[in-house]
mmCIF file of C-alpha atoms in Angstrom:
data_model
loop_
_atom_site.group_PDB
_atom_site.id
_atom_site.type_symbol
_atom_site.label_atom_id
_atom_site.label_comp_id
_atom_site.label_asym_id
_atom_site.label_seq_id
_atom_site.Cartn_x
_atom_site.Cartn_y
_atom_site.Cartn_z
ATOM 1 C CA UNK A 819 71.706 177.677 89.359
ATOM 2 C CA UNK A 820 74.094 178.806 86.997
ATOM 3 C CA UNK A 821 74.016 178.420 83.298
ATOM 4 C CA UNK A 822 77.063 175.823 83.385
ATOM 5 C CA UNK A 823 75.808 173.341 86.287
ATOM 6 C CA UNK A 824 72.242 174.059 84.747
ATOM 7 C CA UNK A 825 74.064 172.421 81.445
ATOM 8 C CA UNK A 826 75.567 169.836 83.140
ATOM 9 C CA UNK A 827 72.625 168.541 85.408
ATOM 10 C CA UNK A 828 70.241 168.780 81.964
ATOM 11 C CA UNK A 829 73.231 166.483 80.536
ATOM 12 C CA UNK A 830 73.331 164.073 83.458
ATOM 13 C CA UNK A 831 69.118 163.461 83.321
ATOM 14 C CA UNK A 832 69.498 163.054 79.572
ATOM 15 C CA UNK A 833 72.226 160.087 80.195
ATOM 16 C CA UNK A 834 70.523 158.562 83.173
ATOM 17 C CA UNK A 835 66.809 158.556 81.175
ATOM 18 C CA UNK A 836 68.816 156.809 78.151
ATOM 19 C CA UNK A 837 70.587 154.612 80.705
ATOM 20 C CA UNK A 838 67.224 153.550 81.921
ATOM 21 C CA UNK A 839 65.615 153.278 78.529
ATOM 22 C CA UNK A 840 69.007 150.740 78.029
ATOM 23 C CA UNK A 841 68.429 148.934 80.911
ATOM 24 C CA UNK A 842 65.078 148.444 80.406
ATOM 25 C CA UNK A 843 65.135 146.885 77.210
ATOM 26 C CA UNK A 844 68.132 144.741 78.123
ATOM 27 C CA UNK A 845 67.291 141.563 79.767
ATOM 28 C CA UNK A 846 70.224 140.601 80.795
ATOM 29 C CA UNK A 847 70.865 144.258 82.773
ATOM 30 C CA UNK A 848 70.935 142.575 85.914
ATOM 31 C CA UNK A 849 73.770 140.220 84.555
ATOM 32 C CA UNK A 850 75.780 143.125 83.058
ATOM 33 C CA UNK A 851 75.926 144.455 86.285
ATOM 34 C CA UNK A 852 77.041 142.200 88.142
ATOM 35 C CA UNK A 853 80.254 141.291 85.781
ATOM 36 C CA UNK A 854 81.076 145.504 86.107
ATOM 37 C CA UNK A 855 80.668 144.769 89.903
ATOM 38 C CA UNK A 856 82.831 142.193 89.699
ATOM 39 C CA UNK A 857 85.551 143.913 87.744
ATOM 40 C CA UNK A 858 85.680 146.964 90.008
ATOM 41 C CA UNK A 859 85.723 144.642 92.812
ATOM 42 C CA UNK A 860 88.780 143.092 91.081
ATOM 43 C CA UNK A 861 90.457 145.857 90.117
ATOM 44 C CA UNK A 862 89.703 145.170 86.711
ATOM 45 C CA UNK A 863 91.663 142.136 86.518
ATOM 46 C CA UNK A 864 89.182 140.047 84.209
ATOM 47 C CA UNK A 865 90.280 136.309 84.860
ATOM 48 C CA UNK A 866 88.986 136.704 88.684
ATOM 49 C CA UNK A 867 85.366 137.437 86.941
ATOM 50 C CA UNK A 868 85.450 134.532 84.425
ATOM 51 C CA UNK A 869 82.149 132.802 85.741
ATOM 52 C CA UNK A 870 80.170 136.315 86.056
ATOM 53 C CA UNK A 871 81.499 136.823 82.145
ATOM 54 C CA UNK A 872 80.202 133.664 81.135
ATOM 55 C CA UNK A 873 76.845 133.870 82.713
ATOM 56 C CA UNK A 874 75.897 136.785 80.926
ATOM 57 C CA UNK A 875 77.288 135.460 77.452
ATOM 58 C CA UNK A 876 74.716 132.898 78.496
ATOM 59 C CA UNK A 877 72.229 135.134 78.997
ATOM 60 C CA UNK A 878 72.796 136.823 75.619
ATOM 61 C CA UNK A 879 72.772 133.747 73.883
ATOM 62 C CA UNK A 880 69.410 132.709 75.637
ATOM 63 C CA UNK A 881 67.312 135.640 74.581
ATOM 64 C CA UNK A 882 68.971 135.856 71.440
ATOM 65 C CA UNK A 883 67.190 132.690 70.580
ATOM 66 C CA UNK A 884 64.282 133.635 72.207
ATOM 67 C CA UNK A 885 64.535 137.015 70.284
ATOM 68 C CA UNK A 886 64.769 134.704 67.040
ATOM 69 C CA UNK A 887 61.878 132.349 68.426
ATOM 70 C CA UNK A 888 59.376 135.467 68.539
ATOM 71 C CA UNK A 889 60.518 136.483 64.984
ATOM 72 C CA UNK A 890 59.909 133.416 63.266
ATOM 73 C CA UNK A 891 56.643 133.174 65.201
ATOM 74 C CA UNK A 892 55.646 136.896 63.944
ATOM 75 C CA UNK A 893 55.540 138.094 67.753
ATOM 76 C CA UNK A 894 56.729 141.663 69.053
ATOM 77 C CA UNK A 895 60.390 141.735 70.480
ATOM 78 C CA UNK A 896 59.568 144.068 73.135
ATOM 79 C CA UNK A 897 58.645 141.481 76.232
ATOM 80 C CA UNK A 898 56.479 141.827 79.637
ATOM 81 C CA UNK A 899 58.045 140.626 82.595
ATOM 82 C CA UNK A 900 55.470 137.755 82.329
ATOM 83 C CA UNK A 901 56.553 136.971 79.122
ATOM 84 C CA UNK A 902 60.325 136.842 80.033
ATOM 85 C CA UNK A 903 59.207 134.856 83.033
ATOM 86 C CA UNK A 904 57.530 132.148 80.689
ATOM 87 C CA UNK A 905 60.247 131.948 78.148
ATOM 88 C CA UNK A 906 62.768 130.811 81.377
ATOM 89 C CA UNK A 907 60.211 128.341 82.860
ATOM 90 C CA UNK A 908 59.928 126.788 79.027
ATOM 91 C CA UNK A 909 63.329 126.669 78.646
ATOM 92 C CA UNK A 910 63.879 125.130 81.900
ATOM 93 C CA UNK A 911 61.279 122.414 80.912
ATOM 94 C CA UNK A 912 62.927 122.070 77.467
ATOM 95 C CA UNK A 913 66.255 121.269 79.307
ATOM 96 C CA UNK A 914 64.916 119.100 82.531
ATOM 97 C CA UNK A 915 63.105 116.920 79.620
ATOM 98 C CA UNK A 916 67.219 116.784 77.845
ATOM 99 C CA UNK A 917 68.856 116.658 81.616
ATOM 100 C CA UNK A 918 70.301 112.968 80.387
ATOM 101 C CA UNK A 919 71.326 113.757 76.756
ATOM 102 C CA UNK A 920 73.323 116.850 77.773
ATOM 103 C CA UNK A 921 75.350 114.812 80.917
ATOM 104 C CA UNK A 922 76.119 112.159 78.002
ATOM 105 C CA UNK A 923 77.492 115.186 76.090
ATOM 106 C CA UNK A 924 79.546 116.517 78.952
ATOM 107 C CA UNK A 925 81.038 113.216 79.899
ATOM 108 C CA UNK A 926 82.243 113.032 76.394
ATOM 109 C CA UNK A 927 83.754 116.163 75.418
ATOM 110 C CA UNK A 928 85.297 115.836 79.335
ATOM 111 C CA UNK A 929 87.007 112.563 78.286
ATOM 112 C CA UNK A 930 88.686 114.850 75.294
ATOM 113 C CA UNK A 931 89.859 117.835 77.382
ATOM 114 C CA UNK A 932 93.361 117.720 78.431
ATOM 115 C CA UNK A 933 94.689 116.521 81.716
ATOM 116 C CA UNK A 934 95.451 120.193 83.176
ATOM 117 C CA UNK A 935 91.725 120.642 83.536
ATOM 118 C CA UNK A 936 90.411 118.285 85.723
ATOM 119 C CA UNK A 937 86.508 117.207 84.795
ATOM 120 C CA UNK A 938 83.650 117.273 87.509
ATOM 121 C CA UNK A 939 82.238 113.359 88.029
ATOM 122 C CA UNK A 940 78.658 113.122 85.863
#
């Protein structure tokens, strides 16, 4: 192999090892990928992947607080699957317990919203 494509491959496993390291730690990485999916599928034209954009602010958001959660609890950041797994069944508890408070919610700030966006029936 020559000294320049020896270069470049050492360069390409050094940014696909960090890529891995990233996606490892990121635990929304499978949410990320789909929006990029979605934009190349689109050309990059970002209104068609509105719902794949908000889905992984979502997902940010989540384990933000769940980030902020193991803080204040004095637990390690770094997660096992099992963990992560956990933290999403909790949550989903947390909100099946609050199912009637947040359709309340929605019917309310839906009565505000203008007419141009019509609201889904709660």
């Amino acid at each position: 192999m020559s000294k320049e494509k020896n270069d470049y491959y050492s360069q390409y496993q050094r940014n696909n090892a960090h890529n891995k390291a990233v996606k490892a730690r990121n635990p929304c990485a499978k949410e990320n990928e789909i929006s990029m999916k979605c934009l190349d599928r689109n050309n990059y034209i970002k209104e068609l992947c509105e719902k794949e954009f908000e889905n992984y602010k979502i997902c940010k958001k989540f384990w933000y607080y769940v980030a902020q959660d193991r803080r204040s609890k004095g637990l390690p950041l770094q997660m096992t699957e099992e963990d992560k797994q956990k933290a999403k069944e909790d949550f989903a508890k947390e909100i099946a317990g609050k199912s009637e408070i947040i359709h309340v919610v929605l019917k309310m700030a839906c009565a505000q919203l203008i007419v141009l966006y019509p609201c889904p029936i709660y």
